[in-house]
Amino acid sequence: MSAGGMYGSSTTRENPGLRGSGWGHRLSNALKTTVLLAGLTALLLLVGERLGGPQGLVIAGFFVIVMNFASYWFSDRIALAMHGAQPLEYAEAPWLHQMVERLAARAGMPKPKLYLLPTRTPNAFATGRNPEHAAVAVTAGIMDILDQRELEGVLAHELGHVKNRDTLIGTVAATLAGVISYAAQMLFWFGGSMLSRDDDEDGLGHMLGNLGVLLVAPIAATLLQLAVSRSREYGADATGAQLCGDPDALADALLKLERGAELMPYDRAPATSHLFIVNPLSGGAIMHLFSTHPPIPERVRRLREMGVRSGSRAWRSAWA
């Protein structure tokens, strides 16, 4: 049964208390953000230097400034436009807006804007530079496979990202990682001829250096994203479970979404895959090693443990 069909009342629950979303958590998040941005910036500057020498370094530095500025002010628009998301008006899904309003009130933050992605793949993501300029996007497919209880868990997870200030770094990381990959490709196609030396030996060494940067830069950018993205997902799971008061609801949703992504992978704008609640890309065992998301079984295990501690299974009767 779809979420829309199940939603009929304005059932409310007490705020479970948002542990783990305080000053210490934000300080940890800020530190991780700084490390990620510094690493991605250094990689981009390295690629720029290899591609164009001192002049390329200056151009890369300018590019970093422009990208960070654009990502800060327009991160929500960038991510939404990349996926063709359309605003979801209140009249189209009042039950969904009411659900987000209730969760946002529990989180003590403004209600984010709602968007719809025109794809049958079940998934969702949040974006925006802060809670005052945030947006949550859901796919058309997610409302076909989740019931109202499970969908609330997913939306609580996304609001957890907003509350934990994850959304800005996610979009900035996607932008810089995309630029690094593109610059590395330029280095491959043009670096050898553009930057060759008069001396054959020096030219060969330079070409080998370019090849090394070509191979290492995209992998290093991915690994830097992994270092932050995986911990961010665990944090948003915990915050979301506390927001909705039902960790098992989010755990049940993750299992359904994982299966849905396997059956209907979604590969539009792969650089933004880490924004989604589950990895939308298809891939085998090797791809899972480089996934920006922690394993679903481990996320479910942690949520189940939270559910046992909080006795959240008692909430199931509210949605029956």
Tab-separated table of C-alpha atoms in Angstrom, residues 25-286:
chain	number	residue	atom	x	y	z
A	25	HIS	CA	28.658	16.376	17.035
A	26	ARG	CA	28.720	19.612	15.041
A	27	LEU	CA	32.360	20.200	15.965
A	28	SER	CA	33.230	16.699	14.736
A	29	ASN	CA	31.276	17.317	11.543
A	30	ALA	CA	33.050	20.638	10.982
A	31	LEU	CA	36.443	18.950	11.392
A	32	LYS	CA	35.561	16.234	8.881
A	33	THR	CA	34.270	18.885	6.496
A	34	THR	CA	37.524	20.823	6.744
A	35	VAL	CA	39.612	17.709	6.078
A	36	LEU	CA	37.497	16.731	3.083
A	37	LEU	CA	37.521	20.171	1.502
A	38	ALA	CA	41.245	20.580	2.098
A	39	GLY	CA	41.958	17.196	0.535
A	40	LEU	CA	39.745	17.754	-2.498
A	41	THR	CA	41.142	21.255	-2.986
A	42	ALA	CA	44.726	19.940	-2.852
A	43	LEU	CA	43.887	17.274	-5.429
A	44	LEU	CA	42.342	19.812	-7.773
A	45	LEU	CA	45.341	22.114	-7.422
A	46	LEU	CA	47.666	19.186	-8.143
A	47	VAL	CA	45.768	18.277	-11.306
A	48	GLY	CA	45.785	21.934	-12.366
A	49	GLU	CA	49.547	22.161	-11.864
A	50	ARG	CA	50.154	18.989	-13.869
A	51	LEU	CA	47.853	20.179	-16.613
A	52	GLY	CA	49.188	23.703	-17.014
A	53	GLY	CA	52.176	24.292	-14.732
A	54	PRO	CA	52.128	27.472	-12.605
A	55	GLN	CA	49.427	28.944	-14.810
A	56	GLY	CA	47.313	25.812	-14.427
A	57	LEU	CA	47.772	26.020	-10.658
A	58	VAL	CA	46.420	29.576	-10.627
A	59	ILE	CA	43.482	28.605	-12.837
A	60	ALA	CA	42.708	25.621	-10.605
A	61	GLY	CA	42.838	27.857	-7.528
A	62	PHE	CA	40.399	30.278	-9.138
A	63	PHE	CA	38.185	27.338	-10.061
A	64	VAL	CA	38.145	26.117	-6.461
A	65	ILE	CA	37.049	29.543	-5.203
A	66	VAL	CA	34.283	29.797	-7.799
A	67	MET	CA	33.084	26.232	-7.173
A	68	ASN	CA	33.016	26.639	-3.398
A	69	PHE	CA	31.172	29.965	-3.705
A	70	ALA	CA	28.618	28.516	-6.134
A	71	SER	CA	28.194	25.357	-4.058
A	72	TYR	CA	27.619	27.356	-0.882
A	73	TRP	CA	24.997	29.693	-2.293
A	74	PHE	CA	23.380	27.427	-4.861
A	75	SER	CA	24.008	23.890	-3.583
A	76	ASP	CA	20.321	23.013	-3.415
A	77	ARG	CA	19.612	24.321	-6.929
A	78	ILE	CA	22.660	22.540	-8.363
A	79	ALA	CA	21.723	19.130	-6.956
A	80	LEU	CA	18.039	19.453	-7.783
A	81	ALA	CA	18.677	20.644	-11.337
A	82	MET	CA	21.092	17.775	-11.988
A	83	HIS	CA	18.244	15.352	-11.318
A	84	GLY	CA	15.418	17.270	-12.970
A	85	ALA	CA	13.586	17.634	-9.653
A	86	GLN	CA	10.292	19.523	-9.679
A	87	PRO	CA	8.672	21.356	-6.725
A	88	LEU	CA	6.038	19.244	-5.003
A	89	GLU	CA	3.169	21.590	-4.235
A	90	TYR	CA	1.173	21.275	-1.029
A	91	ALA	CA	-2.055	20.525	-2.902
A	92	GLU	CA	-0.402	17.583	-4.685
A	93	ALA	CA	0.542	15.736	-1.496
A	94	PRO	CA	-0.759	17.472	1.637
A	95	TRP	CA	-0.142	14.332	3.741
A	96	LEU	CA	3.552	14.381	2.786
A	97	HIS	CA	3.918	18.085	3.584
A	98	GLN	CA	2.217	17.540	6.940
A	99	MET	CA	4.608	14.703	7.713
A	100	VAL	CA	7.637	16.887	6.985
A	101	GLU	CA	6.149	19.775	8.977
A	102	ARG	CA	5.744	17.512	12.000
A	103	LEU	CA	9.284	16.151	11.759
A	104	ALA	CA	10.776	19.609	11.230
A	105	ALA	CA	8.954	20.877	14.300
A	106	ARG	CA	10.408	18.035	16.366
A	107	ALA	CA	13.867	18.880	15.043
A	108	GLY	CA	13.385	22.554	15.915
A	109	MET	CA	14.062	23.735	12.360
A	110	PRO	CA	12.110	25.321	9.492
A	111	LYS	CA	10.223	23.019	7.157
A	112	PRO	CA	12.378	22.360	4.066
A	113	LYS	CA	11.018	22.631	0.546
A	114	LEU	CA	9.783	19.416	-1.040
A	115	TYR	CA	10.712	18.203	-4.528
A	116	LEU	CA	9.836	15.194	-6.666
A	117	LEU	CA	12.290	13.310	-8.893
A	118	PRO	CA	10.617	11.769	-11.958
A	119	THR	CA	12.056	8.263	-11.617
A	120	ARG	CA	10.587	4.956	-10.511
A	121	THR	CA	13.745	4.101	-8.565
A	122	PRO	CA	12.853	4.416	-4.854
A	123	ASN	CA	15.189	6.877	-3.140
A	124	ALA	CA	15.475	10.291	-1.485
A	125	PHE	CA	18.052	12.956	-0.649
A	126	ALA	CA	18.403	16.299	1.108
A	127	THR	CA	20.382	19.342	0.050
A	128	GLY	CA	20.907	23.000	0.982
A	129	ARG	CA	23.511	25.066	2.774
A	130	ASN	CA	21.707	25.173	6.150
A	131	PRO	CA	18.332	24.370	7.753
A	132	GLU	CA	16.946	27.729	6.607
A	133	HIS	CA	17.759	26.962	2.944
A	134	ALA	CA	17.180	23.214	2.754
A	135	ALA	CA	15.254	20.981	0.400
A	136	VAL	CA	14.217	17.333	0.525
A	137	ALA	CA	13.645	15.418	-2.698
A	138	VAL	CA	11.854	12.091	-3.010
A	139	THR	CA	11.497	9.944	-6.096
A	140	ALA	CA	8.138	8.962	-7.525
A	141	GLY	CA	9.013	5.325	-6.885
A	142	ILE	CA	9.604	5.660	-3.145
A	143	MET	CA	5.949	6.347	-2.432
A	144	ASP	CA	4.950	3.150	-4.265
A	145	ILE	CA	6.908	0.727	-2.078
A	146	LEU	CA	7.008	2.312	1.397
A	147	ASP	CA	4.118	2.607	3.790
A	148	GLN	CA	3.540	5.798	5.760
A	149	ARG	CA	5.512	4.629	8.784
A	150	GLU	CA	8.562	3.693	6.689
A	151	LEU	CA	8.400	6.875	4.620
A	152	GLU	CA	8.402	8.939	7.803
A	153	GLY	CA	11.588	7.155	8.821
A	154	VAL	CA	13.212	8.058	5.482
A	155	LEU	CA	12.155	11.697	5.725
A	156	ALA	CA	13.407	11.825	9.317
A	157	HIS	CA	16.775	10.530	8.063
A	158	GLU	CA	16.943	13.313	5.476
A	159	LEU	CA	16.020	15.953	8.040
A	160	GLY	CA	18.756	14.424	10.198
A	161	HIS	CA	21.242	15.310	7.452
A	162	VAL	CA	19.920	18.880	7.434
A	163	LYS	CA	20.037	19.195	11.219
A	164	ASN	CA	23.556	17.745	11.351
A	165	ARG	CA	24.736	20.221	8.677
A	166	ASP	CA	25.643	17.399	6.279
A	167	THR	CA	23.871	18.751	3.213
A	168	LEU	CA	26.298	21.532	2.325
A	169	ILE	CA	29.426	19.396	2.470
A	170	GLY	CA	27.691	16.678	0.463
A	171	THR	CA	26.982	18.986	-2.446
A	172	VAL	CA	30.368	20.724	-2.300
A	173	ALA	CA	32.103	17.342	-2.285
A	174	ALA	CA	30.066	16.217	-5.289
A	175	THR	CA	30.961	19.380	-7.195
A	176	LEU	CA	34.700	19.231	-6.466
A	177	ALA	CA	34.903	15.481	-7.097
A	178	GLY	CA	33.232	15.996	-10.464
A	179	VAL	CA	35.663	18.777	-11.361
A	180	ILE	CA	38.645	16.603	-10.355
A	181	SER	CA	37.459	13.730	-12.542
A	182	TYR	CA	36.885	16.075	-15.480
A	183	ALA	CA	40.274	17.745	-15.027
A	184	ALA	CA	41.978	14.344	-14.843
A	185	GLN	CA	40.362	13.390	-18.148
A	186	MET	CA	41.661	16.613	-19.702
A	187	LEU	CA	45.107	15.733	-18.370
A	188	PHE	CA	44.880	12.347	-20.076
A	189	TRP	CA	43.813	13.672	-23.471
A	190	PHE	CA	45.825	16.888	-23.640
A	191	GLY	CA	48.466	16.802	-20.929
A	192	GLY	CA	51.064	14.794	-22.818
A	193	SER	CA	51.147	16.984	-25.908
A	194	MET	CA	50.510	20.317	-24.232
A	195	LEU	CA	53.139	19.926	-21.547
A	196	SER	CA	55.815	17.903	-23.303
A	197	ARG	CA	59.416	18.926	-22.770
A	198	ASP	CA	62.120	19.509	-25.367
A	199	ASP	CA	64.222	16.849	-23.683
A	200	ASP	CA	62.781	13.403	-24.434
A	201	GLU	CA	63.730	11.985	-21.043
A	202	ASP	CA	62.160	14.853	-19.160
A	203	GLY	CA	59.120	14.664	-21.413
A	204	LEU	CA	58.716	10.950	-20.705
A	205	GLY	CA	59.007	11.537	-16.980
A	206	HIS	CA	56.424	14.285	-17.153
A	207	MET	CA	54.049	12.075	-19.099
A	208	LEU	CA	54.467	9.297	-16.526
A	209	GLY	CA	53.759	11.820	-13.783
A	210	ASN	CA	50.594	12.878	-15.577
A	211	LEU	CA	49.535	9.248	-15.861
A	212	GLY	CA	50.073	8.782	-12.136
A	213	VAL	CA	47.919	11.814	-11.320
A	214	LEU	CA	45.284	10.588	-13.774
A	215	LEU	CA	45.019	7.268	-11.967
A	216	VAL	CA	45.397	8.472	-8.385
A	217	ALA	CA	43.356	11.720	-8.323
A	218	PRO	CA	39.853	10.282	-8.949
A	219	ILE	CA	40.506	7.366	-6.588
A	220	ALA	CA	41.839	9.678	-3.883
A	221	ALA	CA	38.824	11.978	-4.312
A	222	THR	CA	36.516	8.980	-3.868
A	223	LEU	CA	38.379	7.755	-0.786
A	224	LEU	CA	38.173	11.213	0.801
A	225	GLN	CA	34.428	11.244	0.192
A	226	LEU	CA	34.170	7.745	1.683
A	227	ALA	CA	35.910	8.853	4.870
A	228	VAL	CA	33.194	11.412	5.570
A	229	SER	CA	30.108	10.118	3.752
A	230	ARG	CA	29.890	6.788	5.557
A	231	SER	CA	30.036	8.318	9.019
A	232	ARG	CA	27.487	10.947	7.938
A	233	GLU	CA	25.017	8.208	7.009
A	234	TYR	CA	25.329	6.546	10.396
A	235	GLY	CA	24.816	9.919	12.073
A	236	ALA	CA	21.730	10.717	9.988
A	237	ASP	CA	20.312	7.253	10.711
A	238	ALA	CA	20.656	7.855	14.443
A	239	THR	CA	19.218	11.374	14.304
A	240	GLY	CA	16.394	10.274	12.014
A	241	ALA	CA	15.497	7.347	14.262
A	242	GLN	CA	15.287	9.714	17.216
A	243	LEU	CA	13.185	12.184	15.243
A	244	CYS	CA	10.546	9.687	14.187
A	245	GLY	CA	10.780	7.695	17.422
A	246	ASP	CA	10.850	4.407	15.479
A	247	PRO	CA	14.299	3.064	14.480
A	248	ASP	CA	12.724	-0.104	13.089
A	249	ALA	CA	10.689	1.919	10.603
A	250	LEU	CA	13.862	3.330	9.065
A	251	ALA	CA	15.511	-0.099	9.128
A	252	ASP	CA	12.551	-1.644	7.278
A	253	ALA	CA	12.654	1.179	4.732
A	254	LEU	CA	16.377	0.735	4.081
A	255	LEU	CA	15.901	-2.943	3.254
A	256	LYS	CA	13.137	-2.134	0.763
A	257	LEU	CA	15.105	0.730	-0.789
A	258	GLU	CA	18.211	-1.391	-1.196
A	259	ARG	CA	16.209	-4.006	-3.069
A	260	GLY	CA	14.560	-1.319	-5.181
A	261	ALA	CA	17.922	0.202	-6.132
A	262	GLU	CA	19.201	-3.233	-7.133
A	263	LEU	CA	16.213	-3.838	-9.395
A	264	MET	CA	16.110	-0.303	-10.811
A	265	PRO	CA	19.539	1.379	-10.537
A	266	TYR	CA	19.634	5.117	-11.107
A	267	ASP	CA	22.829	6.447	-12.684
A	268	ARG	CA	21.959	10.058	-13.438
A	269	ALA	CA	24.745	12.342	-12.102
A	270	PRO	CA	26.877	9.610	-10.451
A	271	ALA	CA	28.978	12.228	-8.607
A	272	THR	CA	25.904	12.947	-6.440
A	273	SER	CA	25.230	9.315	-5.518
A	274	HIS	CA	26.401	9.922	-1.948
A	275	LEU	CA	23.542	12.368	-1.391
A	276	PHE	CA	20.900	9.630	-1.551
A	277	ILE	CA	19.761	7.587	1.432
A	278	VAL	CA	20.859	4.387	-0.340
A	279	ASN	CA	23.403	4.077	-3.131
A	280	PRO	CA	21.432	4.453	-6.390
A	281	LEU	CA	24.197	2.989	-8.580
A	282	SER	CA	24.522	-0.611	-9.628
A	283	GLY	CA	27.778	-2.528	-9.234
A	284	GLY	CA	29.413	-5.701	-8.012
A	285	ALA	CA	31.673	-6.448	-5.078
A	286	ILE	CA	34.431	-4.091	-6.246
